[in-house]
PDB file of C-alpha atoms in Angstrom:
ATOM      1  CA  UNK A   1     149.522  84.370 -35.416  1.00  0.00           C
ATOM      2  CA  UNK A   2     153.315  83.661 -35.664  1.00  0.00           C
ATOM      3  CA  UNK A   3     154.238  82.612 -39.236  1.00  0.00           C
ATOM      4  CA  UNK A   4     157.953  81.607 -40.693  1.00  0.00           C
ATOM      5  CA  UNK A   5     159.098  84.619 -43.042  1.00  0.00           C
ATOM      6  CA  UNK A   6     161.055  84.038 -46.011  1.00  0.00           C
ATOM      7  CA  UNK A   7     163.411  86.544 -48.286  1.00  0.00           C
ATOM      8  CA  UNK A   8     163.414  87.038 -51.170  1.00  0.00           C
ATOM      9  CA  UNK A   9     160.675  85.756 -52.092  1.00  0.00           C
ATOM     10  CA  UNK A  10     161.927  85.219 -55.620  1.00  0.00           C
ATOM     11  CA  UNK A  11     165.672  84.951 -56.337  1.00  0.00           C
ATOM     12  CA  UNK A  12     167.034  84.406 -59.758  1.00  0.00           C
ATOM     13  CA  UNK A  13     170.842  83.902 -60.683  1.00  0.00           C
ATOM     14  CA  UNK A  14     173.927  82.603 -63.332  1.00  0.00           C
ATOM     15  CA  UNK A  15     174.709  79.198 -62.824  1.00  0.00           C
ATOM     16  CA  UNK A  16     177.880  78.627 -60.439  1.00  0.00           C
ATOM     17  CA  UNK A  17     177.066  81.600 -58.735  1.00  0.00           C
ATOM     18  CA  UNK A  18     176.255  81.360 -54.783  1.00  0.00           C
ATOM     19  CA  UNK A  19     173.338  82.049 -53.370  1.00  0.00           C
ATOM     20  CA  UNK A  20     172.182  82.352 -49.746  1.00  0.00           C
ATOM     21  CA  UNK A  21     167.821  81.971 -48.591  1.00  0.00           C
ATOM     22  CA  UNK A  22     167.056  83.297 -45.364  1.00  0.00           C
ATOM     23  CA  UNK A  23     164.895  82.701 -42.973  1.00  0.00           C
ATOM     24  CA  UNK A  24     163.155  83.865 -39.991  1.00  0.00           C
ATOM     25  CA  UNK A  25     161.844  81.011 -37.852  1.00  0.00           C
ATOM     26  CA  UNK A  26     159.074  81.441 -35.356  1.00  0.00           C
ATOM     27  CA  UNK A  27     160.902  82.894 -32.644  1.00  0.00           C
ATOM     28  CA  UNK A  28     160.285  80.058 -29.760  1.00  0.00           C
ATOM     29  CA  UNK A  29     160.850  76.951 -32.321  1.00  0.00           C
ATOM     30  CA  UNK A  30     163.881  75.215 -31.587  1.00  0.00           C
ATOM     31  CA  UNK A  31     164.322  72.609 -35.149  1.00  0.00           C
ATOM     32  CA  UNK A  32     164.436  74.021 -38.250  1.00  0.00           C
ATOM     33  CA  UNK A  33     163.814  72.626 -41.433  1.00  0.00           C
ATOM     34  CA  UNK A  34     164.710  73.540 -45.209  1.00  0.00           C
ATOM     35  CA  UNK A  35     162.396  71.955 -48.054  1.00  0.00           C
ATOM     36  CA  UNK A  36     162.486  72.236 -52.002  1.00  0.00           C
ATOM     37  CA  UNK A  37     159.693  71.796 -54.469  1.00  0.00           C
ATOM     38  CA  UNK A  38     160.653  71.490 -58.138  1.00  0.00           C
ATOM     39  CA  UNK A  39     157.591  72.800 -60.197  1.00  0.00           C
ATOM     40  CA  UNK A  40     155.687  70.333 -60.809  1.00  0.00           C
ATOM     41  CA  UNK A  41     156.853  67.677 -58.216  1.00  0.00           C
ATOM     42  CA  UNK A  42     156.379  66.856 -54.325  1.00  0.00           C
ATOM     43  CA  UNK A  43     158.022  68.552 -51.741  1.00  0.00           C
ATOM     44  CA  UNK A  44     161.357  66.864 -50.563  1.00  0.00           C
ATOM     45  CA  UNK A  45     163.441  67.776 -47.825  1.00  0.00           C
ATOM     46  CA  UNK A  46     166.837  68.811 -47.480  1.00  0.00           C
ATOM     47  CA  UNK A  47     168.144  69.207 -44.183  1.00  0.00           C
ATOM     48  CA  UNK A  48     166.976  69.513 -40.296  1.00  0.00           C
ATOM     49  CA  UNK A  49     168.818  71.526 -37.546  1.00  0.00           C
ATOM     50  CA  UNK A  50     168.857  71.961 -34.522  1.00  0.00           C
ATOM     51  CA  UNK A  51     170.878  73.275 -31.136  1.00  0.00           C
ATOM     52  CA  UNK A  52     173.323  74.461 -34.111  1.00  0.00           C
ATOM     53  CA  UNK A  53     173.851  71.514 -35.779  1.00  0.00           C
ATOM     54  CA  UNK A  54     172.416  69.448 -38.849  1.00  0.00           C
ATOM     55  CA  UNK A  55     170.252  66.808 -37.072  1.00  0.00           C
ATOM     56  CA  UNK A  56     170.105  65.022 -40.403  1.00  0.00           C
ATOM     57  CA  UNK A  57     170.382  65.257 -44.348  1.00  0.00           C
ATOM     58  CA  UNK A  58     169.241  63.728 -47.496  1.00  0.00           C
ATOM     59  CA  UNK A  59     171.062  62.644 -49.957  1.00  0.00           C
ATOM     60  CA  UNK A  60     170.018  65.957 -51.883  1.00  0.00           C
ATOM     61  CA  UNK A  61     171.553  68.499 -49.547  1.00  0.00           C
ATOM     62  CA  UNK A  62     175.362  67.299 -50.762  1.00  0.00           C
ATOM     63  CA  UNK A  63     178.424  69.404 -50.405  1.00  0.00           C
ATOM     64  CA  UNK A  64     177.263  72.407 -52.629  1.00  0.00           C
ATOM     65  CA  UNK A  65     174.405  73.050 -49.740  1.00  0.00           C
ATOM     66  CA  UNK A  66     175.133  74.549 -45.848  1.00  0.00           C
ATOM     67  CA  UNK A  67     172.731  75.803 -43.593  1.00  0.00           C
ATOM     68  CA  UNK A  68     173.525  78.203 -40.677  1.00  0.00           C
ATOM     69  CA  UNK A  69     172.359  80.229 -37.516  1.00  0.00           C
ATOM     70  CA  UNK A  70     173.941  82.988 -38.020  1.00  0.00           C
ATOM     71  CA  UNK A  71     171.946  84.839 -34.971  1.00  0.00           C
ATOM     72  CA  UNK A  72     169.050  84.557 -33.103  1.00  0.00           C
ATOM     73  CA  UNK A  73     166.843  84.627 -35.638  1.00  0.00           C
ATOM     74  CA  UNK A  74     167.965  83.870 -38.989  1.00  0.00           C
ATOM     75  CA  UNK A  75     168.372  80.770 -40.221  1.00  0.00           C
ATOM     76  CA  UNK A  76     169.851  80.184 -44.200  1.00  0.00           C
ATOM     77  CA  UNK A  77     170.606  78.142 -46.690  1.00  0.00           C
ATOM     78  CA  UNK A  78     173.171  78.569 -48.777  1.00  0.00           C
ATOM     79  CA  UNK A  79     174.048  76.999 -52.067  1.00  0.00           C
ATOM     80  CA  UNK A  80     177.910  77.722 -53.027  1.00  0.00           C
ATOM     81  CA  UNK A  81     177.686  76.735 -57.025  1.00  0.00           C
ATOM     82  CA  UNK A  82     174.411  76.588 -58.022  1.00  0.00           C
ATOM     83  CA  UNK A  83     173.272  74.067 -61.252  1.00  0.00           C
ATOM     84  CA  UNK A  84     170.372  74.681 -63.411  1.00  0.00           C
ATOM     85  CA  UNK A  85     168.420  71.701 -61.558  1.00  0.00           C
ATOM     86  CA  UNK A  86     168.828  73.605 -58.323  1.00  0.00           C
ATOM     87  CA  UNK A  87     165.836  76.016 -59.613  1.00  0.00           C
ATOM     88  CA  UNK A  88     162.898  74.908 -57.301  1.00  0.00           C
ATOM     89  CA  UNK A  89     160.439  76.473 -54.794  1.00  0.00           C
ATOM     90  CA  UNK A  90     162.732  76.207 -51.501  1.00  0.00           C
ATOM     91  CA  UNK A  91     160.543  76.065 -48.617  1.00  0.00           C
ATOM     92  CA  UNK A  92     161.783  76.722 -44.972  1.00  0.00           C
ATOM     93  CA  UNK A  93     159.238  75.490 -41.879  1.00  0.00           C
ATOM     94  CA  UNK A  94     160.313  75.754 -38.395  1.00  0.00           C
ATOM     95  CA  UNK A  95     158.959  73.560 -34.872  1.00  0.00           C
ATOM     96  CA  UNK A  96     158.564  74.033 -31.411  1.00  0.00           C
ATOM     97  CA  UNK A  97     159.709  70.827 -30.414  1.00  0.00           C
ATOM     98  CA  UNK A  98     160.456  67.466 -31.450  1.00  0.00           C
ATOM     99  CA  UNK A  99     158.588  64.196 -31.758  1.00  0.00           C
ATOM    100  CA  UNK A 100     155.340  65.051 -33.378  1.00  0.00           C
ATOM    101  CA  UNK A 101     154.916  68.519 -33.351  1.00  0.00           C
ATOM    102  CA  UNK A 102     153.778  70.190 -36.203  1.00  0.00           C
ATOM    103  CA  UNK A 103     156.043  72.292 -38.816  1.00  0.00           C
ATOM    104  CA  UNK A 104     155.226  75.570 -40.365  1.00  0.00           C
ATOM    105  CA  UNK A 105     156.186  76.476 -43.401  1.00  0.00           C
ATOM    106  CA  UNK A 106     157.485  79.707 -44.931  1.00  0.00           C
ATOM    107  CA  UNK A 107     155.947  81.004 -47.781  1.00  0.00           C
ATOM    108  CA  UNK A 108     158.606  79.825 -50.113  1.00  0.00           C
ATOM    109  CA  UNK A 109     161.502  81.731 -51.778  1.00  0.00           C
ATOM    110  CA  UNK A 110     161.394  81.154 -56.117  1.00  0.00           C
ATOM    111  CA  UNK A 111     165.180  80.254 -57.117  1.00  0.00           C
ATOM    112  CA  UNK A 112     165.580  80.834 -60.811  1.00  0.00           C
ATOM    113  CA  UNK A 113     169.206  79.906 -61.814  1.00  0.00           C
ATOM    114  CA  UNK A 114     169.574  80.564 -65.385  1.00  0.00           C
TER     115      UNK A 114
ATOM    116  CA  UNK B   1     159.889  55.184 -43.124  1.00  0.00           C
ATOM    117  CA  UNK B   2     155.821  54.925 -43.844  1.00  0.00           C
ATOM    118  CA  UNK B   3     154.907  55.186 -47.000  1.00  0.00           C
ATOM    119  CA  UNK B   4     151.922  56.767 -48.113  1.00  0.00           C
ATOM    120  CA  UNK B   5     148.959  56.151 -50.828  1.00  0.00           C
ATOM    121  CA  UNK B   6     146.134  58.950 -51.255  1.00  0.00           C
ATOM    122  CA  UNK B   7     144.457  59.476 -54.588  1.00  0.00           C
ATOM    123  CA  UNK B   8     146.088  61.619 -57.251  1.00  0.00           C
ATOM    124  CA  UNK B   9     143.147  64.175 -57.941  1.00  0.00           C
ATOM    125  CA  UNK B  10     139.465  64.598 -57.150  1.00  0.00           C
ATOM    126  CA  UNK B  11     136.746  67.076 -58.167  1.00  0.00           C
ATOM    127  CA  UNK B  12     133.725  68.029 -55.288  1.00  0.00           C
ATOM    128  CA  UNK B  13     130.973  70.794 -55.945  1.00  0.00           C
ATOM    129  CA  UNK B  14     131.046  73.380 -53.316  1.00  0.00           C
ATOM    130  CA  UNK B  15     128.978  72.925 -50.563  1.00  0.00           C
ATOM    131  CA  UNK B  16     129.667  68.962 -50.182  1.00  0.00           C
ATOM    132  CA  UNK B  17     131.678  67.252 -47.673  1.00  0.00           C
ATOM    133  CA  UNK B  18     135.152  66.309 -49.433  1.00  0.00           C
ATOM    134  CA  UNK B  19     136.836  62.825 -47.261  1.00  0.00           C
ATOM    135  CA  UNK B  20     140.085  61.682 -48.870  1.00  0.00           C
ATOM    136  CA  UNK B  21     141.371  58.545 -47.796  1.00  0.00           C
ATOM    137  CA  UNK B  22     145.039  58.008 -47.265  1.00  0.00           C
ATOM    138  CA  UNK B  23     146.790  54.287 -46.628  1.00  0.00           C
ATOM    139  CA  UNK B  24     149.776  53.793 -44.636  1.00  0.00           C
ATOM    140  CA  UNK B  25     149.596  49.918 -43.936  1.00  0.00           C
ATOM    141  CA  UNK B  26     153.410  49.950 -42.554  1.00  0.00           C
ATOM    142  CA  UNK B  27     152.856  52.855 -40.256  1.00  0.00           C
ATOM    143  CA  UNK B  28     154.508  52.469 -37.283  1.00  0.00           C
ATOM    144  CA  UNK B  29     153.680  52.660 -33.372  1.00  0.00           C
ATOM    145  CA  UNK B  30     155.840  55.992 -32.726  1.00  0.00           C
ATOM    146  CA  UNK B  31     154.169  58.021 -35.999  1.00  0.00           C
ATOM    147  CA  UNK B  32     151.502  60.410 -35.788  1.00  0.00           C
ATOM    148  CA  UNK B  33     149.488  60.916 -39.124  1.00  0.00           C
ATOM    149  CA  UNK B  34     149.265  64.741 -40.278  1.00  0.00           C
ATOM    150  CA  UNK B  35     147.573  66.059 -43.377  1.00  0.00           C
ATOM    151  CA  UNK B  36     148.648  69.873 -44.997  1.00  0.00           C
ATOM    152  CA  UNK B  37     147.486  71.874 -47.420  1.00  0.00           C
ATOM    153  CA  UNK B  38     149.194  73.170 -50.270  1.00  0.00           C
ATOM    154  CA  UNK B  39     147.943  75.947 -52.610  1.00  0.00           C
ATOM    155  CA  UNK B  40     150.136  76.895 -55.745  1.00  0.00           C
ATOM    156  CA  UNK B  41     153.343  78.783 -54.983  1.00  0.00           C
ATOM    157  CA  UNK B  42     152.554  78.617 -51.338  1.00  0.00           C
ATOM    158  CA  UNK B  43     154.387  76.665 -48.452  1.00  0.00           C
ATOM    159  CA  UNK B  44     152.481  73.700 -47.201  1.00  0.00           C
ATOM    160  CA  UNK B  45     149.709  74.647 -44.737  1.00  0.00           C
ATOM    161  CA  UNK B  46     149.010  72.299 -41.267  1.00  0.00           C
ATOM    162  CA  UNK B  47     145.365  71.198 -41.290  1.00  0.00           C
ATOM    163  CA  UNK B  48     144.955  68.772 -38.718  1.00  0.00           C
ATOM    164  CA  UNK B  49     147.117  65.951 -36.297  1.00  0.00           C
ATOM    165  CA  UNK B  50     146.281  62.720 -34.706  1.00  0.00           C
ATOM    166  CA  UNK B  51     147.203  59.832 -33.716  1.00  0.00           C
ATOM    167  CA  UNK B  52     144.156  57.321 -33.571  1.00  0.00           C
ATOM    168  CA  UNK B  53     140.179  57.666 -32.893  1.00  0.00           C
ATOM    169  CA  UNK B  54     139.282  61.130 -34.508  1.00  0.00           C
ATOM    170  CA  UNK B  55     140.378  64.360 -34.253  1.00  0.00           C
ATOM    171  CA  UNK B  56     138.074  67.399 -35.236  1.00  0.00           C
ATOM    172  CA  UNK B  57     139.101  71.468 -35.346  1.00  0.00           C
ATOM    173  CA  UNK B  58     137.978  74.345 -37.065  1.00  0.00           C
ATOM    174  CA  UNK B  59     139.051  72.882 -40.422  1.00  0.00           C
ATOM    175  CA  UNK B  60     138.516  69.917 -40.873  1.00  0.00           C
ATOM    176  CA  UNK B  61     138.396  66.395 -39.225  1.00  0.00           C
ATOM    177  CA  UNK B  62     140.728  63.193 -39.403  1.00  0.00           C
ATOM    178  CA  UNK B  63     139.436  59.784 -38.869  1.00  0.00           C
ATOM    179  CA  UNK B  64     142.248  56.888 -37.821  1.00  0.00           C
ATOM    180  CA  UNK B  65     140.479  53.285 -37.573  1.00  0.00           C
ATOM    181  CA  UNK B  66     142.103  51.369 -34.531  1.00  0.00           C
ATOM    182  CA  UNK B  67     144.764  49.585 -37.179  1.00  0.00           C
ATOM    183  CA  UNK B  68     145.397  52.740 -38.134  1.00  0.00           C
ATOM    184  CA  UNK B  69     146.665  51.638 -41.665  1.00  0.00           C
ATOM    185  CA  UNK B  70     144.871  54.422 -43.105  1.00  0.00           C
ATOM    186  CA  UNK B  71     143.192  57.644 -42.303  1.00  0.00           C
ATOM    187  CA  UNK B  72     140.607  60.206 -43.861  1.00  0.00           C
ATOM    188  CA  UNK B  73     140.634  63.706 -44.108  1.00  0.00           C
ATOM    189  CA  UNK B  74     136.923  65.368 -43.846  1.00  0.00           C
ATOM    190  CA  UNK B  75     136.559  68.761 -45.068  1.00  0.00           C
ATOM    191  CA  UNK B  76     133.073  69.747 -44.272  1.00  0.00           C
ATOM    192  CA  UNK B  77     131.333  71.753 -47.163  1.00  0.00           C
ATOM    193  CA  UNK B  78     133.864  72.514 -49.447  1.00  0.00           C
ATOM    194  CA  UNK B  79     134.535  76.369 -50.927  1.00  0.00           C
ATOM    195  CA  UNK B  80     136.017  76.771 -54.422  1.00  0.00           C
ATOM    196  CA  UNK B  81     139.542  78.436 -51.867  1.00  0.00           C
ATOM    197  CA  UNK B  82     139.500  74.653 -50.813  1.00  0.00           C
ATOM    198  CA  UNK B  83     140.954  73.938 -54.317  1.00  0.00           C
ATOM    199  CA  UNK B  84     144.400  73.169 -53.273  1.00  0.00           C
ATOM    200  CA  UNK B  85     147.013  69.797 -53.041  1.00  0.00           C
ATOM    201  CA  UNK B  86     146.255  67.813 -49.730  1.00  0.00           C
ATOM    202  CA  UNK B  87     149.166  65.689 -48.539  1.00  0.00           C
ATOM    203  CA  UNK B  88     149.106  63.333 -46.163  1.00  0.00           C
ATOM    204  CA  UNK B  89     152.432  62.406 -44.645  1.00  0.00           C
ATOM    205  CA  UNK B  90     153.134  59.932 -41.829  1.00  0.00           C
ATOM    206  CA  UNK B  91     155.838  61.003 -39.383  1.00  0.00           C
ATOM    207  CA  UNK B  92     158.904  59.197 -38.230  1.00  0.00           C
ATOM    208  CA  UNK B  93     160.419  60.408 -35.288  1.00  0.00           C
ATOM    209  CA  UNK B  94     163.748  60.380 -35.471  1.00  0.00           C
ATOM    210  CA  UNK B  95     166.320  61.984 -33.538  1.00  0.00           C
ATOM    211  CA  UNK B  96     163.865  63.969 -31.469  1.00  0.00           C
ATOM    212  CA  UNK B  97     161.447  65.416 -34.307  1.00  0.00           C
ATOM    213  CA  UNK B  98     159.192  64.410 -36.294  1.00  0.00           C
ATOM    214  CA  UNK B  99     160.937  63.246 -40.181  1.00  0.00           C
ATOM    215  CA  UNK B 100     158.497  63.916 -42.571  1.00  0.00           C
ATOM    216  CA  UNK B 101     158.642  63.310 -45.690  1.00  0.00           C
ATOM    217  CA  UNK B 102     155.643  64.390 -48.423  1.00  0.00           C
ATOM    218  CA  UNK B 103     153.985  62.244 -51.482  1.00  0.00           C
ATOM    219  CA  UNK B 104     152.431  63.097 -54.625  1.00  0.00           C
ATOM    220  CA  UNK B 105     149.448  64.287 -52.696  1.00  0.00           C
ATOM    221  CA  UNK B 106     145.435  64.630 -53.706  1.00  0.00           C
ATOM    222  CA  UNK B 107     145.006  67.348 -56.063  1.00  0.00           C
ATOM    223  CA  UNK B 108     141.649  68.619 -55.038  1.00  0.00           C
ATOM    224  CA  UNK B 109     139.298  70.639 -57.582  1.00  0.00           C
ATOM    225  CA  UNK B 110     136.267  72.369 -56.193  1.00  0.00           C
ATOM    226  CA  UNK B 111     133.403  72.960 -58.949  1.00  0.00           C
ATOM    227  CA  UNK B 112     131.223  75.978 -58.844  1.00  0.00           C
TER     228      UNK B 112
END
């Protein structure tokens, strides 16, 4: 079965350094999503894309965040000065269409920022 | 955007049927209800869909009453690997996909 991959799967880094989470989408999705989880709380989202652009945003994913295509496959998110409350579970899911179909999710990549 | 209410927690022995109720009272015409599982450090797992009337695969089953303000997850015969965080979320579609956005979710325990 065709799953979302996620690297790394644990990331850890000095505040106000960048770092970039990549994914690999199911190769015949079309919207792609990027999710965080601080431990302990719900899952919230950050950002949708599609057809190379952000589709829409919350008021989480602010300038420090970008996402990008940069082939393919890949799909990242990158976060240009990260803060000590940026270390979550971020969670990328990917889906075939729009409308209600479903979203799988990656297996998560741990972002430690110390 | 439909909010949703499901119980924080429950406990079930293995072996029973586990059904956890979830309210949406402002859920709207366009939104399908979908429930995933979530086990620690894991992305959130798709159980099941639907829309109204019931919906039944390998997993599990959803029931949606014709108002469809709320909905209930059946998990036939639980296992203690059923121990996870169930969330049910209401989409919005929006733009072309579905918006989803996730609650607190029901922390399910499975006893020995």
């Amino acid at each position: 079965e065709p799953e979302v991959t996620q690297t790394p799967s644990h990331q850890v880094t000095q505040m106000g350094q960048e770092v970039i989470l990549r994914c690999v989408p199911i190769s015949n999705h079309l919207y792609f999503y990027w999710y965080r989880q601080i431990l302990g709380q719900k899952v919230e989202f950050l950002v949708s894309f599609y057809n190379n652009e952000i589709s829409e945003k919350s008021e989480i994913f602010d300038d420090q965040f970008s996402v990008e295509r940069p082939d393919g496959s890949n799909f990242t998110l990158k976060i240009r000065s990260t803060k000590l409350e940026d270390s979550a579970m971020y969670f990328c899911a990917s889906s075939e269409g729009g409308d209600a179909d479903t979203q799988y999710f990656g297996p998560g990549t741990r972002l430690t920022v110390l | 955007l439909a909010k949703t209410t499901q119980p924080i927690s429950m406990d079930s022995y293995e072996g029973q049927e586990v059904n956890i109720t979830c309210s949406h009272n402002n859920i709207a015409t366009n939104d399908y209800i979908t429930w995933y599982q979530q086990f620690p450090s894991q992305g959130p797992r798709f159980i099941i869909q639907g829309y109204k009337t019931k919906v039944t695969n390998e997993v599990a089953s959803l029931f949606i009453p014709a108002d469809r303000k709320s909905s209930t997850l059946s998990l036939p015969r639980v296992s203690l690997s059923d121990t996870a965080v169930y969330y049910c979320l209401v989409g919005e579609e929006s733009g072309g996909y579905q918006k989803v956005t996730f609650g607190t979710g029901t922390k399910l325990q499975v006893i020995p």
